[in-house]
Amino acid sequence: MPLGGYMGRVLRANLTEGKLLVEDLPPEDVLRKWIGGRGLGVYYILKEVNPRVDPLSPGNKVVVATGPLTGVTGIPSAGRWCSVTKAPLTNTIHDSQSGGKFGPRLKFAGFDLIIVEGRAEKPVYLWLHDGRAELRDAKHLWGRDTHDTTDTIVEELTPEVGKDESKNISVACIGPAGERLVKIACIINDKSRAAGRGGHGAVWGSKNLKAIAVYGNMKPPVADEERLEEVSMKSLDVIKKSPVTSQTLPKYGTAALVNVINAHGIFPTRNFRTGVFSEASKISGERIADEIMDWKMAEEEACWGCEIKCMTSFHILAG
Amino acid sequence: MMTFAIPRSRISVDEVVEGWKDLEQNLGVRFCLRTKVAAGSGHDEGDEFIERGLDLHELSRTYDAVVVATGTWRSRRLGVEGENAKNVTTALNFLYSRRLAEMGLASNSSFTSAKKAIVIGAGLSAVDAAEECLSMGLNEVYLAYRRTIKEAPAGVYRIRELMARGVKWIELVQPKRIIVENSYAKSVEFVKAKLGPPDETGRPSPIAIPGTEFVIETDLVILAIGEVPTTPVYAGSLAKYVDSSGKLCVGGDYRIPGTNIFAVGDVVTGPSKIGLAIDHALKAVKIIDSVLSGEKLRIEDMMRKLRSVEKTVLVFEPWSNDMAKSMCDFLNKYAEVDAVSCLSTSPFLRVFNYTKCIGCETCNTVCNFIHDGRSYIRIKKTDEGLVFPTSCLHCANAKCQSSCKRNAIVRGSLGEIIIDTKKCDKCMDCIYACPVRAIRISRGDIVNCDLCLNLRQGGLTPACLSMCPSEAIELVKSSYTSHQTALYKIQENSHLVM
């Protein structure tokens, strides 16, 4: 019996052999000690990866992880997921976080974690849906950018989930940078969310893993819904009473910080050769909100289960 | 019990009769009245009405299953001198004698000549009895309890309400004896008490203080010190399933082990409220059904069996601002709801009339049943012991709807709030926006009362409305809903159901 919040299943994808195995989560004492996606990811890497391994060799592993709160209705902003691996940029165990809808949908597909190991001979992508997992050929996707990859995969999978449901497929993928093992390559999910730090995209590239697509209708179990309601009410109260999370972020997005950071002289400019950017106000959240923001799209594309909705979105109409 | 013992002001007898007729005419239930089924023989209150007796064992041989739902009719006795005087009665006996007299089924009892009454106890029957005394126009009504108002099982709120209506509350007193003259009680001798260490129920036990005896004159003594389950088993092989407190012991499948006799309600759980007894019964229904049919009962399947009808009749009360205001004030006082913000969302489609509500929790119970274990009604319990439901009022200026960024909150055919869970992204803005905190989290979805859309599609009224015994939940017709007539057509939005 899994604990509340966990789906209780881990997918181990051995790309060298092309084998997919479903494992149980570690026992409760481990789950309690190594909390969340980051905790569990680090647990697996510590346990299974030789510290001397080259990050871009088949001996490295990458864990796509969610925590017990991810995808649980009632937890504010529980839409995040993380990737844990030995990172090529730092040569240390490293985690990279991202938002969007990928994390919750990974759980709705029936898995808490994906452990990717080995190296595929040819480019592949993983398709996880309603408790099942498949490895698919991604040769035709190799070389394409992340938007193109996402669109193509969603189009391919649409017949399997139905047209109405296709918008509920989430894709995390790498672009040409990851394929070429660039050490700052990101993993991009839901087109616009990045697990950007540490070069995790290059680890995917080294494994010939182009993308992971997830879709599902399962729900993480909740141990005590009455208590959950109380807790979520309390946290909502904190979020809605703070002017930053209730007004500034929803209105200007994270770019609200541009002017503030610039005024403090710590705005990274020209590879941090200087901390002040003279044109900062032209790229600030205030200007975006006033001039080019597409409110409707921003609200619809905000991360899953988030009541802050700091997403900013705009169409480029000319130039 | 609902027909005979609970005062009219709380539960209208018409409601009960209506339910009875519905069962008889529409569902083919046959009522056998004045019939006592028992194993062995014994006497209980109300036995004077029996015309024939049946043996429980024989019945269980003739039928596939027997369900015992006999409740708690047996009153506890004080065990003091003078208890058998003619004008000493139990609360139940007192209440149903009054009902029968009202219905013309029995001659008006001797109680009518009384001028002063003492009710001993502070539970719900004591409160009912005291209320009945007031309605009879008695000059002096005493409510005597051996602990303090804080421990009163009926709750501080109900007792204060009675005090405001003129009942004299005496706490920390124990009846020592009833002084009888010519086989009629003349007065009751009490002794003062103090609170001692907690007893087995966790409440402080009262300890008599010797030498503090005093006497109150009366011409009617009503004992309301609790009831015990009326198990229809007096002797025989089933007697071992009756525990020391008189409850009938059943297994996890609500069955007396090794028999086809099931038991539900107060006879199993001990005395409680209507809602809790119904709750026990409804949970049992699913299990008993699956035991008998060998299949698992699912609410969705039951709903599907409802005939789909195009039109149904819903009763709307006229809209009144005063009513809305008094409801919002009540919520403000007891449920920490901001009255101004609540009232600003009016007019409402459904209202709770808290002056009528008796706190029985039936609405919550039936909502729980219809929505498969997750009620859309919240039961609030205050420190004063006041119990009442809150839920969506389906207001016209709904803050949940305006807060939703994804247009997932839509209106149904009556103007009720419906959440499209497919569109919802679980951001909980609506939960926070609602002043009465009506929207709930259930099995990973954000849900709200839909006024039982599935029931209405089957031509029935929402469960809470039809099951509320005190008619405290109402649909209201206002300018906002007035374009809807009482006859309405159900829209094709079946994907929103369940």
Coordinates of N, CA and C in Angstrom, one line a residue, chain A residues 49-218:
Chain A
V49 N 24.9 5.1 -9.1 CA 25.8 5.6 -10.1 C 27.2 5.7 -9.4
N50 N 28.2 5.2 -10.1 CA 29.6 5.3 -9.7 C 30.0 6.7 -9.7
P51 N 30.6 7.2 -8.6 CA 30.9 8.7 -8.6 C 32.0 9.1 -9.6
R52 N 32.7 8.1 -10.1 CA 33.8 8.4 -11.1 C 33.3 8.5 -12.5
V53 N 32.0 8.2 -12.7 CA 31.5 8.0 -14.1 C 31.5 9.4 -14.8
D54 N 31.8 9.3 -16.1 CA 31.7 10.5 -17.0 C 30.2 10.8 -17.2
P55 N 29.8 12.0 -16.9 CA 28.4 12.3 -16.9 C 27.7 12.0 -18.3
L56 N 28.5 12.1 -19.3 CA 27.9 11.9 -20.7 C 28.2 10.4 -21.2
S57 N 28.5 9.5 -20.3 CA 28.7 8.1 -20.7 C 27.5 7.3 -20.3
P58 N 27.3 6.2 -21.0 CA 26.1 5.3 -20.7 C 26.0 4.9 -19.2
G59 N 27.2 5.0 -18.5 CA 27.1 4.6 -17.0 C 26.4 5.6 -16.2
N60 N 26.2 6.8 -16.7 CA 25.4 7.8 -15.9 C 24.0 7.5 -16.0
K61 N 23.2 7.9 -15.0 CA 21.7 7.7 -15.1 C 21.1 9.1 -14.9
V62 N 19.9 9.2 -15.4 CA 19.1 10.5 -15.1 C 17.8 10.1 -14.6
V63 N 17.4 10.7 -13.5 CA 16.1 10.4 -12.8 C 15.2 11.6 -13.1
V64 N 14.0 11.3 -13.7 CA 13.0 12.3 -13.9 C 12.0 12.1 -12.7
A65 N 12.0 13.1 -11.8 CA 11.3 12.8 -10.5 C 10.2 13.8 -10.2
T66 N 9.2 13.2 -9.5 CA 8.2 14.1 -8.9 C 8.1 13.8 -7.4
G67 N 7.6 14.7 -6.6 CA 7.5 14.4 -5.2 C 6.1 14.0 -4.8
P68 N 5.9 13.7 -3.5 CA 4.5 13.2 -3.1 C 3.4 14.3 -3.2
L69 N 3.8 15.6 -3.3 CA 2.8 16.6 -3.4 C 2.5 16.9 -4.9
T70 N 3.4 16.6 -5.8 CA 3.1 16.9 -7.2 C 1.8 16.3 -7.7
G71 N 1.0 17.1 -8.3 CA -0.2 16.6 -8.9 C -1.3 16.4 -7.9
V72 N -1.1 16.8 -6.6 CA -2.2 16.6 -5.7 C -3.0 17.8 -5.6
T73 N -4.3 17.6 -6.0 CA -5.2 18.8 -5.9 C -5.4 19.2 -4.5
G74 N -5.2 20.5 -4.3 CA -5.3 21.0 -2.9 C -3.9 21.5 -2.4
I75 N -2.9 21.2 -3.1 CA -1.6 21.7 -2.7 C -1.2 22.8 -3.7
P76 N -1.0 24.0 -3.2 CA -0.8 25.2 -4.1 C 0.5 25.0 -4.8
S77 N 0.5 25.3 -6.1 CA 1.7 25.3 -6.9 C 2.4 23.9 -6.9
A78 N 1.6 22.8 -7.0 CA 2.2 21.5 -7.0 C 2.4 21.0 -8.4
G79 N 2.8 21.9 -9.3 CA 3.0 21.5 -10.7 C 4.4 21.3 -11.1
R80 N 5.3 21.1 -10.2 CA 6.7 21.1 -10.6 C 7.3 19.7 -10.6
W81 N 8.4 19.5 -11.4 CA 9.1 18.3 -11.5 C 10.5 18.6 -11.5
C82 N 11.4 17.6 -11.3 CA 12.8 17.8 -11.4 C 13.6 16.7 -12.0
S83 N 14.7 17.0 -12.5 CA 15.6 16.0 -13.2 C 16.8 16.0 -12.3
V84 N 17.3 14.7 -12.0 CA 18.5 14.6 -11.1 C 19.4 13.7 -11.9
T85 N 20.7 14.1 -11.9 CA 21.7 13.3 -12.6 C 23.1 13.8 -12.2
K86 N 24.1 13.1 -12.6 CA 25.5 13.7 -12.5 C 25.6 14.6 -13.7
A87 N 25.7 15.9 -13.4 CA 25.6 16.9 -14.4 C 26.9 17.2 -15.1
P88 N 26.9 17.3 -16.4 CA 28.2 17.6 -17.2 C 28.8 18.9 -16.9
L89 N 28.0 19.9 -16.5 CA 28.5 21.2 -16.2 C 29.3 21.3 -14.9
T90 N 28.8 20.5 -13.9 CA 29.4 20.7 -12.6 C 30.1 19.4 -12.2
N91 N 29.9 18.3 -12.9 CA 30.5 17.0 -12.5 C 30.1 16.6 -11.1
T92 N 28.9 17.0 -10.6 CA 28.4 16.6 -9.3 C 27.0 16.2 -9.5
I93 N 26.4 15.5 -8.4 CA 25.0 15.2 -8.5 C 24.3 16.5 -8.5
H94 N 23.3 16.6 -9.4 CA 22.8 17.9 -9.7 C 21.3 17.8 -9.9
D95 N 20.5 18.7 -9.5 CA 19.1 18.7 -9.8 C 18.6 20.0 -10.5
S96 N 17.7 19.8 -11.4 CA 17.3 20.9 -12.2 C 15.7 20.9 -12.2
Q97 N 15.1 22.0 -11.9 CA 13.7 22.1 -11.6 C 12.9 22.7 -12.8
S98 N 11.7 22.3 -13.0 CA 10.9 22.9 -14.0 C 9.4 22.9 -13.6
G99 N 8.6 23.8 -14.2 CA 7.2 23.8 -13.9 C 6.4 23.3 -15.0
G100 N 5.3 24.0 -15.3 CA 4.4 23.5 -16.4 C 3.4 22.5 -15.9
K101 N 3.1 21.6 -16.9 CA 2.1 20.5 -16.5 C 2.7 19.1 -16.6
F102 N 4.0 19.0 -17.0 CA 4.6 17.8 -17.2 C 4.6 16.9 -15.9
G103 N 5.0 17.5 -14.8 CA 5.2 16.8 -13.5 C 3.9 16.1 -13.1
P104 N 2.8 16.9 -12.9 CA 1.5 16.3 -12.6 C 1.1 15.2 -13.5
R105 N 1.3 15.5 -14.8 CA 0.8 14.5 -15.8 C 1.6 13.2 -15.8
L106 N 2.9 13.3 -15.4 CA 3.7 12.1 -15.2 C 3.0 11.2 -14.1
K107 N 2.5 11.9 -13.1 CA 1.8 11.1 -12.0 C 0.5 10.6 -12.5
F108 N -0.2 11.4 -13.3 CA -1.5 11.0 -13.8 C -1.3 9.8 -14.7
A109 N -0.1 9.7 -15.3 CA 0.2 8.5 -16.1 C 0.5 7.3 -15.3
G110 N 0.6 7.5 -14.0 CA 0.8 6.4 -13.1 C 2.2 6.1 -12.6
F111 N 3.1 7.1 -12.8 CA 4.5 6.9 -12.3 C 4.9 8.1 -11.4
D112 N 5.8 7.7 -10.4 CA 6.4 8.8 -9.6 C 7.7 9.2 -10.2
L113 N 8.4 8.2 -10.7 CA 9.8 8.5 -11.1 C 10.1 7.7 -12.4
I114 N 11.0 8.3 -13.2 CA 11.6 7.5 -14.3 C 13.1 7.5 -14.2
I115 N 13.6 6.3 -14.1 CA 15.1 6.2 -14.1 C 15.6 5.8 -15.5
V116 N 16.3 6.7 -16.1 CA 16.8 6.4 -17.5 C 18.3 6.0 -17.4
E117 N 18.6 4.8 -17.9 CA 20.0 4.3 -17.8 C 20.5 3.8 -19.2
G118 N 21.8 3.7 -19.3 CA 22.3 3.1 -20.6 C 22.3 4.1 -21.7
R119 N 22.4 3.6 -22.9 CA 22.4 4.5 -24.1 C 21.7 3.7 -25.2
A120 N 20.7 4.4 -25.9 CA 20.0 3.7 -27.0 C 20.9 3.8 -28.2
E121 N 20.7 2.8 -29.0 CA 21.5 2.8 -30.2 C 21.1 3.9 -31.2
K122 N 19.7 4.0 -31.3 CA 19.1 5.0 -32.2 C 18.3 5.9 -31.3
P123 N 18.0 7.1 -31.8 CA 17.2 8.1 -31.0 C 15.8 7.4 -30.7
V124 N 15.4 7.6 -29.4 CA 14.1 7.1 -29.0 C 13.4 8.2 -28.2
Y125 N 12.1 8.0 -28.0 CA 11.4 8.7 -27.0 C 10.5 7.8 -26.2
L126 N 10.1 8.2 -25.0 CA 9.3 7.4 -24.1 C 7.9 7.9 -24.1
W127 N 7.0 7.0 -24.1 CA 5.5 7.4 -24.1 C 4.9 6.7 -22.9
L128 N 4.5 7.5 -22.0 CA 3.9 7.0 -20.7 C 2.4 7.4 -20.7
H129 N 1.5 6.4 -20.6 CA 0.1 6.7 -20.6 C -0.7 5.7 -19.8
D130 N -1.5 6.2 -18.8 CA -2.4 5.4 -18.0 C -1.7 4.1 -17.5
G131 N -0.6 4.3 -16.9 CA 0.1 3.1 -16.2 C 0.9 2.3 -17.2
R132 N 0.9 2.6 -18.5 CA 1.8 1.8 -19.4 C 2.9 2.7 -19.9
A133 N 4.0 2.0 -20.3 CA 5.1 2.8 -20.9 C 5.6 2.1 -22.2
E134 N 6.0 2.9 -23.1 CA 6.5 2.4 -24.4 C 7.7 3.2 -24.8
L135 N 8.6 2.5 -25.5 CA 9.8 3.1 -26.1 C 9.5 3.3 -27.6
R136 N 9.7 4.5 -28.1 CA 9.4 4.6 -29.5 C 10.5 5.2 -30.3
D137 N 10.5 5.0 -31.6 CA 11.6 5.5 -32.4 C 11.5 7.0 -32.6
A138 N 12.6 7.7 -32.5 CA 12.6 9.2 -32.6 C 13.6 9.6 -33.7
K139 N 13.9 8.8 -34.6 CA 14.8 9.1 -35.6 C 14.4 10.4 -36.4
H140 N 13.1 10.4 -36.7 CA 12.5 11.5 -37.5 C 12.5 12.8 -36.7
L141 N 12.7 12.7 -35.4 CA 12.7 13.9 -34.5 C 14.1 14.5 -34.3
W142 N 15.0 13.7 -34.6 CA 16.4 14.1 -34.3 C 16.8 15.3 -35.1
G143 N 17.4 16.3 -34.5 CA 17.8 17.5 -35.2 C 16.7 18.6 -35.2
R144 N 15.5 18.3 -34.7 CA 14.5 19.3 -34.7 C 14.5 20.1 -33.4
D145 N 14.0 21.3 -33.4 CA 13.9 22.1 -32.2 C 12.8 21.6 -31.2
T146 N 12.7 22.2 -30.1 CA 11.8 21.6 -29.0 C 10.4 21.9 -29.4
H147 N 10.0 23.0 -30.0 CA 8.6 23.3 -30.3 C 8.2 22.3 -31.4
D148 N 9.0 22.1 -32.4 CA 8.7 21.3 -33.5 C 8.5 19.8 -33.0
T149 N 9.5 19.4 -32.1 CA 9.4 18.1 -31.6 C 8.1 17.8 -30.8
T150 N 7.8 18.8 -29.9 CA 6.6 18.7 -29.1 C 5.4 18.6 -30.0
D151 N 5.3 19.5 -31.0 CA 4.1 19.4 -31.9 C 4.0 18.1 -32.6
T152 N 5.1 17.6 -33.1 CA 5.1 16.3 -33.9 C 4.7 15.2 -33.0
I153 N 5.2 15.1 -31.8 CA 4.9 14.0 -30.9 C 3.4 14.1 -30.5
V154 N 2.9 15.2 -30.2 CA 1.5 15.4 -29.8 C 0.6 14.9 -31.0
E155 N 1.0 15.3 -32.2 CA 0.3 14.9 -33.4 C 0.3 13.4 -33.6
E156 N 1.4 12.8 -33.3 CA 1.5 11.4 -33.5 C 0.7 10.6 -32.5
L157 N 0.6 11.2 -31.3 CA -0.1 10.4 -30.2 C -1.6 10.8 -30.1
T158 N -2.0 11.8 -30.9 CA -3.4 12.2 -30.8 C -4.4 11.0 -31.1
P159 N -4.1 10.2 -32.1 CA -5.1 9.1 -32.4 C -5.3 8.2 -31.2
E160 N -4.2 8.1 -30.4 CA -4.3 7.1 -29.2 C -5.1 7.7 -28.1
V161 N -5.2 9.0 -27.9 CA -5.9 9.5 -26.7 C -7.2 10.2 -27.1
G162 N -7.4 10.5 -28.4 CA -8.5 11.2 -28.9 C -8.2 12.7 -29.0
K163 N -9.0 13.3 -29.9 CA -8.6 14.7 -30.3 C -8.8 15.6 -29.1
D164 N -9.9 15.4 -28.4 CA -10.2 16.3 -27.3 C -9.2 16.3 -26.2
E165 N -8.6 15.1 -26.1 CA -7.6 14.9 -25.0 C -6.2 15.3 -25.3
S166 N -6.0 15.5 -26.6 CA -4.6 15.7 -27.1 C -3.9 16.9 -26.4
K167 N -4.7 17.8 -26.0 CA -4.1 19.0 -25.3 C -3.6 18.6 -23.9
N168 N -4.0 17.4 -23.4 CA -3.5 17.0 -22.1 C -2.3 16.1 -22.1
I169 N -1.7 16.0 -23.3 CA -0.4 15.3 -23.4 C 0.7 16.4 -23.1
S170 N 1.6 16.0 -22.3 CA 2.8 16.9 -22.0 C 4.0 16.2 -22.5
V171 N 4.9 17.0 -23.1 CA 6.1 16.5 -23.7 C 7.3 17.3 -23.1
A172 N 8.3 16.5 -22.6 CA 9.6 17.1 -22.2 C 10.6 16.6 -23.2
C173 N 11.4 17.5 -23.8 CA 12.3 17.1 -24.9 C 13.6 17.9 -24.9
I174 N 14.5 17.5 -25.7 CA 15.7 18.3 -25.9 C 15.7 18.7 -27.3
G175 N 16.5 19.8 -27.6 CA 16.6 20.3 -28.9 C 18.0 20.0 -29.4
P176 N 18.4 20.6 -30.5 CA 19.7 20.3 -31.1 C 20.9 20.5 -30.1
A177 N 20.8 21.4 -29.2 CA 21.9 21.6 -28.2 C 22.1 20.3 -27.4
G178 N 21.0 19.8 -26.9 CA 21.2 18.5 -26.1 C 21.7 17.4 -26.9
E179 N 21.2 17.3 -28.2 CA 21.7 16.2 -29.1 C 23.2 16.3 -29.3
R180 N 23.7 17.6 -29.3 CA 25.2 17.8 -29.6 C 26.0 17.8 -28.3
L181 N 25.3 17.5 -27.2 CA 26.0 17.4 -25.9 C 26.6 18.7 -25.4
V182 N 25.9 19.8 -25.7 CA 26.3 21.1 -25.2 C 26.1 21.1 -23.7
K183 N 27.1 21.6 -23.0 CA 27.0 21.4 -21.5 C 26.1 22.4 -20.8
I184 N 25.4 23.2 -21.6 CA 24.4 24.1 -20.9 C 23.0 23.8 -21.5
A185 N 22.9 22.6 -22.2 CA 21.6 22.3 -22.8 C 20.5 22.0 -21.8
C186 N 19.3 22.5 -22.1 CA 18.2 22.4 -21.2 C 17.3 21.2 -21.6
I187 N 16.4 20.8 -20.7 CA 15.3 20.0 -21.1 C 14.1 20.9 -21.1
I188 N 13.4 20.9 -22.2 CA 12.2 21.8 -22.3 C 10.9 21.0 -22.2
N189 N 10.0 21.4 -21.3 CA 8.7 20.7 -21.3 C 7.6 21.7 -21.6
D190 N 6.5 21.2 -22.1 CA 5.3 22.0 -22.4 C 5.8 23.2 -23.2
K191 N 6.7 23.1 -24.1 CA 7.2 24.1 -25.0 C 8.0 25.2 -24.4
S192 N 7.5 25.7 -23.2 CA 8.1 26.9 -22.7 C 8.7 26.8 -21.3
R193 N 8.8 25.6 -20.8 CA 9.3 25.4 -19.4 C 10.7 24.7 -19.5
A194 N 11.6 25.2 -18.8 CA 13.0 24.6 -18.9 C 13.5 24.1 -17.6
A195 N 14.0 22.9 -17.6 CA 14.9 22.4 -16.6 C 16.3 22.8 -17.1
G196 N 16.7 24.0 -16.7 CA 17.8 24.6 -17.4 C 19.2 24.4 -16.9
R197 N 19.3 24.2 -15.6 CA 20.6 24.2 -15.0 C 21.4 22.9 -15.2
G198 N 22.7 23.0 -15.2 CA 23.5 21.9 -15.1 C 23.7 21.1 -16.4
G199 N 23.0 21.4 -17.5 CA 23.2 20.7 -18.7 C 22.6 19.4 -18.8
H200 N 21.4 19.2 -18.1 CA 20.8 17.9 -18.2 C 20.4 17.4 -19.6
G201 N 20.1 18.4 -20.4 CA 19.8 18.2 -21.8 C 20.8 17.3 -22.5
A202 N 22.1 17.6 -22.2 CA 23.2 16.9 -22.8 C 23.2 15.5 -22.3
V203 N 22.8 15.2 -21.1 CA 22.8 13.8 -20.6 C 21.7 13.0 -21.4
W204 N 20.6 13.7 -21.6 CA 19.6 13.0 -22.4 C 20.1 12.7 -23.8
G205 N 20.8 13.8 -24.4 CA 21.4 13.6 -25.7 C 22.4 12.5 -25.7
S206 N 23.2 12.3 -24.7 CA 24.2 11.3 -24.7 C 23.6 9.9 -24.6
K207 N 22.3 9.8 -24.2 CA 21.6 8.6 -24.1 C 20.7 8.3 -25.3
N208 N 20.8 9.3 -26.3 CA 19.9 9.2 -27.4 C 18.4 9.3 -27.0
L209 N 18.1 9.9 -25.9 CA 16.7 10.1 -25.5 C 16.3 11.5 -25.9
K210 N 15.4 11.5 -26.9 CA 14.9 12.8 -27.4 C 13.8 13.4 -26.6
A211 N 12.9 12.6 -26.1 CA 11.7 13.2 -25.4 C 11.1 12.1 -24.5
I212 N 10.3 12.7 -23.6 CA 9.3 11.8 -22.8 C 8.0 12.5 -22.9
A213 N 7.0 11.7 -23.3 CA 5.6 12.2 -23.4 C 4.8 11.5 -22.4
V214 N 3.9 12.3 -21.7 CA 3.1 11.7 -20.6 C 1.6 12.1 -20.8
Y215 N 0.8 11.2 -20.4 CA -0.7 11.5 -20.4 C -1.3 10.5 -19.5
G216 N -2.4 10.9 -18.8 CA -3.1 9.9 -18.0 C -4.2 10.5 -17.2
N217 N -5.1 9.7 -16.7 CA -6.2 10.1 -15.9 C -6.2 9.6 -14.5
M218 N -5.0 9.0 -14.0 CA -5.0 8.5 -12.7 C -4.8 9.7 -11.7

